Tab-separated table of C-alpha atoms in Angstrom:
chain	number	residue	atom	x	y	z
Y	26	MET	CA	0.000	0.000	0.000
Y	27	THR	CA	1.357	3.446	-0.935
Y	28	SER	CA	1.734	5.725	2.063
Y	29	SER	CA	-0.070	9.047	2.143
Y	30	VAL	CA	2.264	11.946	2.905
Y	31	SER	CA	1.587	15.437	4.226
Y	32	ILE	CA	4.219	18.109	3.675
Y	33	ILE	CA	4.287	20.916	6.233
Y	34	THR	CA	6.163	24.081	5.294
Y	35	PRO	CA	6.253	27.186	7.505
Y	36	SER	CA	6.936	30.479	5.755
Y	37	TYR	CA	7.277	34.130	6.629
Y	38	ASN	CA	7.437	36.585	3.727
Y	39	ASN	CA	9.075	34.095	1.382
Y	40	LEU	CA	6.613	33.843	-1.486
Y	41	THR	CA	9.419	33.550	-4.048
Y	42	GLY	CA	10.952	30.607	-2.219
Y	43	LEU	CA	7.586	28.878	-1.884
Y	44	ILE	CA	6.911	29.219	-5.601
Y	45	ARG	CA	10.237	27.531	-6.351
Y	46	LEU	CA	9.581	24.813	-3.766
Y	47	LEU	CA	6.150	23.914	-5.152
Y	48	ALA	CA	7.480	23.934	-8.696
Y	49	SER	CA	9.990	21.299	-7.613
Y	50	LEU	CA	7.255	19.303	-5.843
Y	51	GLU	CA	5.468	19.043	-9.194
Y	52	LYS	CA	8.457	17.000	-10.390
Y	53	LEU	CA	8.149	14.443	-7.589
Y	54	SER	CA	7.728	10.865	-8.770
Y	55	TRP	CA	5.462	10.137	-5.796
Y	56	PRO	CA	1.731	9.667	-6.644
Y	57	LYS	CA	0.174	13.106	-6.432
Y	58	ASP	CA	-3.108	11.747	-5.068
Y	59	LYS	CA	-1.143	10.579	-2.012
Y	60	LEU	CA	0.358	13.991	-1.368
Y	61	HIS	CA	-1.019	16.980	0.561
Y	62	VAL	CA	0.944	20.198	1.017
Y	63	TYR	CA	0.235	22.508	3.940
Y	64	ILE	CA	1.719	25.981	3.609
Y	65	CYS	CA	1.772	27.406	7.125
Y	66	ASN	CA	1.760	31.149	6.519
Y	67	ASP	CA	3.328	32.704	9.612
Y	68	GLY	CA	1.668	36.119	9.481
Y	69	SER	CA	3.317	37.073	6.190
Y	70	THR	CA	2.700	40.556	4.850
Y	71	ASP	CA	3.336	39.516	1.240
Y	72	ASP	CA	0.728	37.853	-0.976
Y	73	THR	CA	1.411	34.258	0.125
Y	74	GLN	CA	-2.195	33.319	0.887
Y	75	GLN	CA	-3.749	35.084	-2.084
Y	76	TYR	CA	-1.192	33.694	-4.525
Y	77	PHE	CA	-1.574	30.026	-3.651
Y	78	GLU	CA	-5.331	30.214	-3.348
Y	79	SER	CA	-5.349	31.256	-7.012
Y	80	GLN	CA	-2.997	28.503	-8.253
Y	81	GLU	CA	-3.662	24.920	-9.293
Y	82	TYR	CA	-1.284	22.027	-8.707
Y	83	SER	CA	-1.408	18.298	-9.363
Y	84	PHE	CA	-1.516	17.726	-5.593
Y	85	LYS	CA	-3.651	19.246	-2.873
Y	86	VAL	CA	-2.378	22.538	-1.479
Y	87	VAL	CA	-3.853	24.090	1.666
Y	88	VAL	CA	-2.793	27.500	2.979
Y	89	LEU	CA	-3.125	27.922	6.741
Y	90	SER	CA	-2.522	31.473	7.933
Y	91	LEU	CA	-1.732	33.063	11.279
Y	92	LYS	CA	-2.813	36.663	11.811
Y	93	LYS	CA	0.589	37.677	13.156
Y	94	ASN	CA	4.131	36.371	12.967
Y	95	SER	CA	4.434	33.801	15.760
Y	96	GLY	CA	7.496	31.750	14.858
Y	97	PRO	CA	8.097	28.416	13.078
Y	98	ALA	CA	6.991	26.267	16.008
Y	99	ARG	CA	3.465	27.730	16.040
Y	100	ALA	CA	3.334	27.668	12.240
Y	101	ARG	CA	4.284	23.977	12.038
Y	102	ASN	CA	1.778	23.120	14.770
Y	103	LEU	CA	-0.906	24.767	12.652
Y	104	GLY	CA	-0.171	22.108	10.042
Y	105	LEU	CA	0.092	19.259	12.539
Y	106	GLU	CA	-3.415	20.077	13.736
Y	107	LYS	CA	-4.766	19.334	10.241
Y	108	VAL	CA	-2.781	16.383	8.872
Y	109	ASP	CA	-4.449	13.048	8.153
Y	110	SER	CA	-1.799	10.869	6.555
Y	111	ASP	CA	0.642	8.050	7.253
Y	112	LEU	CA	3.710	10.282	7.280
Y	113	VAL	CA	4.483	13.952	7.835
Y	114	LEU	CA	7.408	15.518	5.989
Y	115	PHE	CA	8.716	18.885	7.175
Y	116	LEU	CA	10.359	21.078	4.544
Y	117	ASP	CA	11.574	24.665	4.790
Y	118	SER	CA	10.283	27.246	2.326
Y	119	ASP	CA	13.766	27.927	0.923
Y	120	VAL	CA	14.513	24.465	-0.462
Y	121	GLU	CA	13.856	22.542	-3.664
Y	122	VAL	CA	13.507	18.765	-3.738
Y	123	ALA	CA	14.970	15.831	-5.633
Y	124	PRO	CA	12.283	13.942	-7.615
Y	125	ASP	CA	12.677	10.777	-5.511
Y	126	LEU	CA	12.681	12.566	-2.145
Y	127	ILE	CA	9.561	10.922	-0.754
Y	128	GLU	CA	10.455	7.412	-1.917
Y	129	ARG	CA	13.795	7.708	-0.134
Y	130	HIS	CA	12.028	8.673	3.095
Y	131	VAL	CA	9.286	6.079	2.799
Y	132	GLU	CA	11.583	3.128	2.078
Y	133	LEU	CA	13.129	3.355	5.547
Y	134	TYR	CA	9.748	3.033	7.241
Y	135	SER	CA	9.532	-0.602	6.123
Y	136	ASP	CA	11.508	-1.161	9.331
Y	137	PRO	CA	8.957	-0.904	12.175
Y	138	ASP	CA	11.682	0.383	14.502
Y	139	VAL	CA	12.006	3.602	12.488
Y	140	VAL	CA	9.832	6.457	13.772
Y	141	ALA	CA	11.536	9.409	12.072
Y	142	VAL	CA	13.915	10.078	9.175
Y	143	ARG	CA	16.272	12.996	8.615
Y	144	GLY	CA	17.169	13.605	4.991
Y	145	GLU	CA	20.073	15.502	3.459
Y	146	ASN	CA	20.237	19.166	2.491
Y	147	GLN	CA	22.750	20.384	-0.066
Y	148	SER	CA	23.412	23.727	-1.716
Y	149	LEU	CA	22.607	24.746	-5.248
Y	150	GLY	CA	25.376	26.579	-6.996
Y	151	GLY	CA	28.139	24.105	-7.883
Y	152	ALA	CA	31.523	25.781	-8.278
Y	153	SER	CA	30.028	29.156	-7.353
Y	154	LYS	CA	29.366	28.083	-3.758
Y	155	SER	CA	30.904	30.229	-1.059
Y	156	LYS	CA	33.537	28.786	1.267
Y	157	TRP	CA	30.892	28.621	4.005
Y	158	ARG	CA	28.425	26.692	1.804
Y	159	ARG	CA	31.189	24.293	0.732
Y	160	TYR	CA	31.841	23.589	4.398
Y	161	LEU	CA	28.145	23.047	5.073
Y	162	ASP	CA	28.055	20.536	2.212
Y	163	SER	CA	31.223	18.736	3.302
Y	164	ASP	CA	31.535	15.408	5.127
Y	165	LEU	CA	32.944	17.228	8.157
Y	166	ARG	CA	29.671	18.053	9.849
Y	167	GLY	CA	26.346	16.635	10.990
Y	168	PRO	CA	25.346	12.995	10.487
Y	169	ARG	CA	27.426	12.860	7.287
Y	170	ARG	CA	30.580	12.641	9.380
Y	171	ASN	CA	29.724	9.362	11.076
Y	172	PHE	CA	27.977	7.990	8.007
Y	173	HIS	CA	31.002	8.429	5.766
Y	174	LYS	CA	33.379	7.289	8.490
Y	175	ASN	CA	31.661	4.094	9.631
Y	176	GLY	CA	28.289	3.822	7.894
Y	177	THR	CA	26.251	4.927	10.918
Y	178	THR	CA	22.671	5.931	10.077
Y	179	ARG	CA	21.027	5.949	13.509
Y	180	ILE	CA	21.300	9.500	14.826
Y	181	ASP	CA	20.767	11.445	18.024
Y	182	TYR	CA	18.056	14.075	18.414
Y	183	SER	CA	20.761	16.768	18.353
Y	184	GLU	CA	21.421	15.971	14.663
Y	185	VAL	CA	17.847	16.623	13.535
Y	186	ASN	CA	17.003	19.549	11.296
Y	187	THR	CA	13.422	20.001	10.139
Y	188	ASN	CA	14.330	21.418	6.735
Y	189	ASN	CA	14.029	17.787	5.517
Y	190	PHE	CA	12.612	15.569	8.251
Y	191	SER	CA	9.744	13.065	8.355
Y	192	VAL	CA	7.870	11.297	11.159
Y	193	ARG	CA	5.248	8.593	11.448
Y	194	THR	CA	1.935	10.316	12.042
Y	195	ALA	CA	1.092	7.659	14.623
Y	196	ILE	CA	3.553	9.156	17.117
Y	197	LEU	CA	1.661	12.457	16.965
Y	198	GLU	CA	-1.240	10.737	18.698
Y	199	ASN	CA	0.739	11.116	21.915
Y	200	GLY	CA	0.264	14.884	21.699
Y	201	LEU	CA	3.649	15.626	20.156
Y	202	MET	CA	3.906	19.260	19.033
Y	203	PHE	CA	6.573	21.915	18.606
Y	204	ASP	CA	7.356	24.119	21.605
Y	205	GLU	CA	5.629	27.421	20.838
Y	206	ASN	CA	7.673	29.212	23.485
Y	207	ILE	CA	10.457	29.216	20.904
Y	208	ILE	CA	9.491	32.010	18.547
Y	209	HIS	CA	12.702	32.227	16.498
Y	210	TYR	CA	14.060	29.883	13.846
Y	211	GLY	CA	16.512	27.432	15.384
Y	212	GLY	CA	16.319	25.042	18.318
Y	213	GLU	CA	12.636	24.187	18.057
Y	214	ASP	CA	13.427	21.263	15.748
Y	215	MET	CA	15.986	19.777	18.154
Y	216	ILE	CA	13.544	19.965	21.055
Y	217	PHE	CA	10.861	18.331	18.885
Y	218	ALA	CA	13.293	15.487	18.111
Y	219	TYR	CA	14.220	15.246	21.801
Y	220	GLU	CA	10.545	14.672	22.650
Y	221	ILE	CA	10.460	11.907	20.024
Y	222	SER	CA	13.520	10.258	21.561
Y	223	LYS	CA	11.966	10.409	25.043
Y	224	MET	CA	9.011	8.329	23.830
Y	225	LYS	CA	11.393	5.397	23.228
Y	226	LEU	CA	9.160	4.146	20.404
Y	227	GLY	CA	11.974	3.600	17.913
Y	228	SER	CA	14.914	5.114	16.091
Y	229	ILE	CA	15.623	8.333	14.220
Y	230	ILE	CA	17.478	7.440	11.028
Y	231	TYR	CA	19.667	9.493	8.684
Y	232	GLN	CA	18.884	8.961	4.992
Y	233	PRO	CA	21.650	10.515	2.832
Y	234	ASN	CA	19.741	9.694	-0.366
Y	235	ALA	CA	16.671	11.804	0.533
Y	236	VAL	CA	17.915	15.129	-0.798
Y	237	THR	CA	16.709	18.703	-0.760
Y	238	PHE	CA	18.634	21.667	-2.148
Y	239	HIS	CA	18.983	24.989	-0.355
Y	240	GLN	CA	18.008	27.860	-2.632
Y	241	GLN	CA	20.766	30.389	-3.196
């Protein structure tokens, strides 16, 4: 049976990035009738809501809007309150996706011990990348380091980043949400992963073949 997948993407005044993201989602090889996209509009003052309400895609797109900017944790929770799928995939609004992104996430869930999967994020730009972006893309940091050194794929909550991160929806039934006391970008994803690890329901796995690309 093909899993249904909900993508949750928080965004604040990044209409251009969202347009690029959804254009890349159109190229996904995953069945579009098994895909729902929730754009969690975090009080944007651009035309995010109006734009996407006037567009048509081959998958379902729902715009959920907050009246004021409240931070990524509240925005993501807005999506979590609505999802009805087997898996939830969190993507940032400034990425584009590889066509096989969802398959690479889903294949790891054939192991019942897996409750969450962190994918890989790389930079667009090739030779034009800055020194800092080349470092970010190197094997010197994050779960890549241990994976390339000894093949380790099981990761700690501290190595989770929700710019490309999926979870079994079943674990949300325990009331798992993002901490809305964190109103800035950064840290809320690690705490979310920490709460997953405390449940002791299974493992968080690194999937280097599930790739998104950071927009330059």
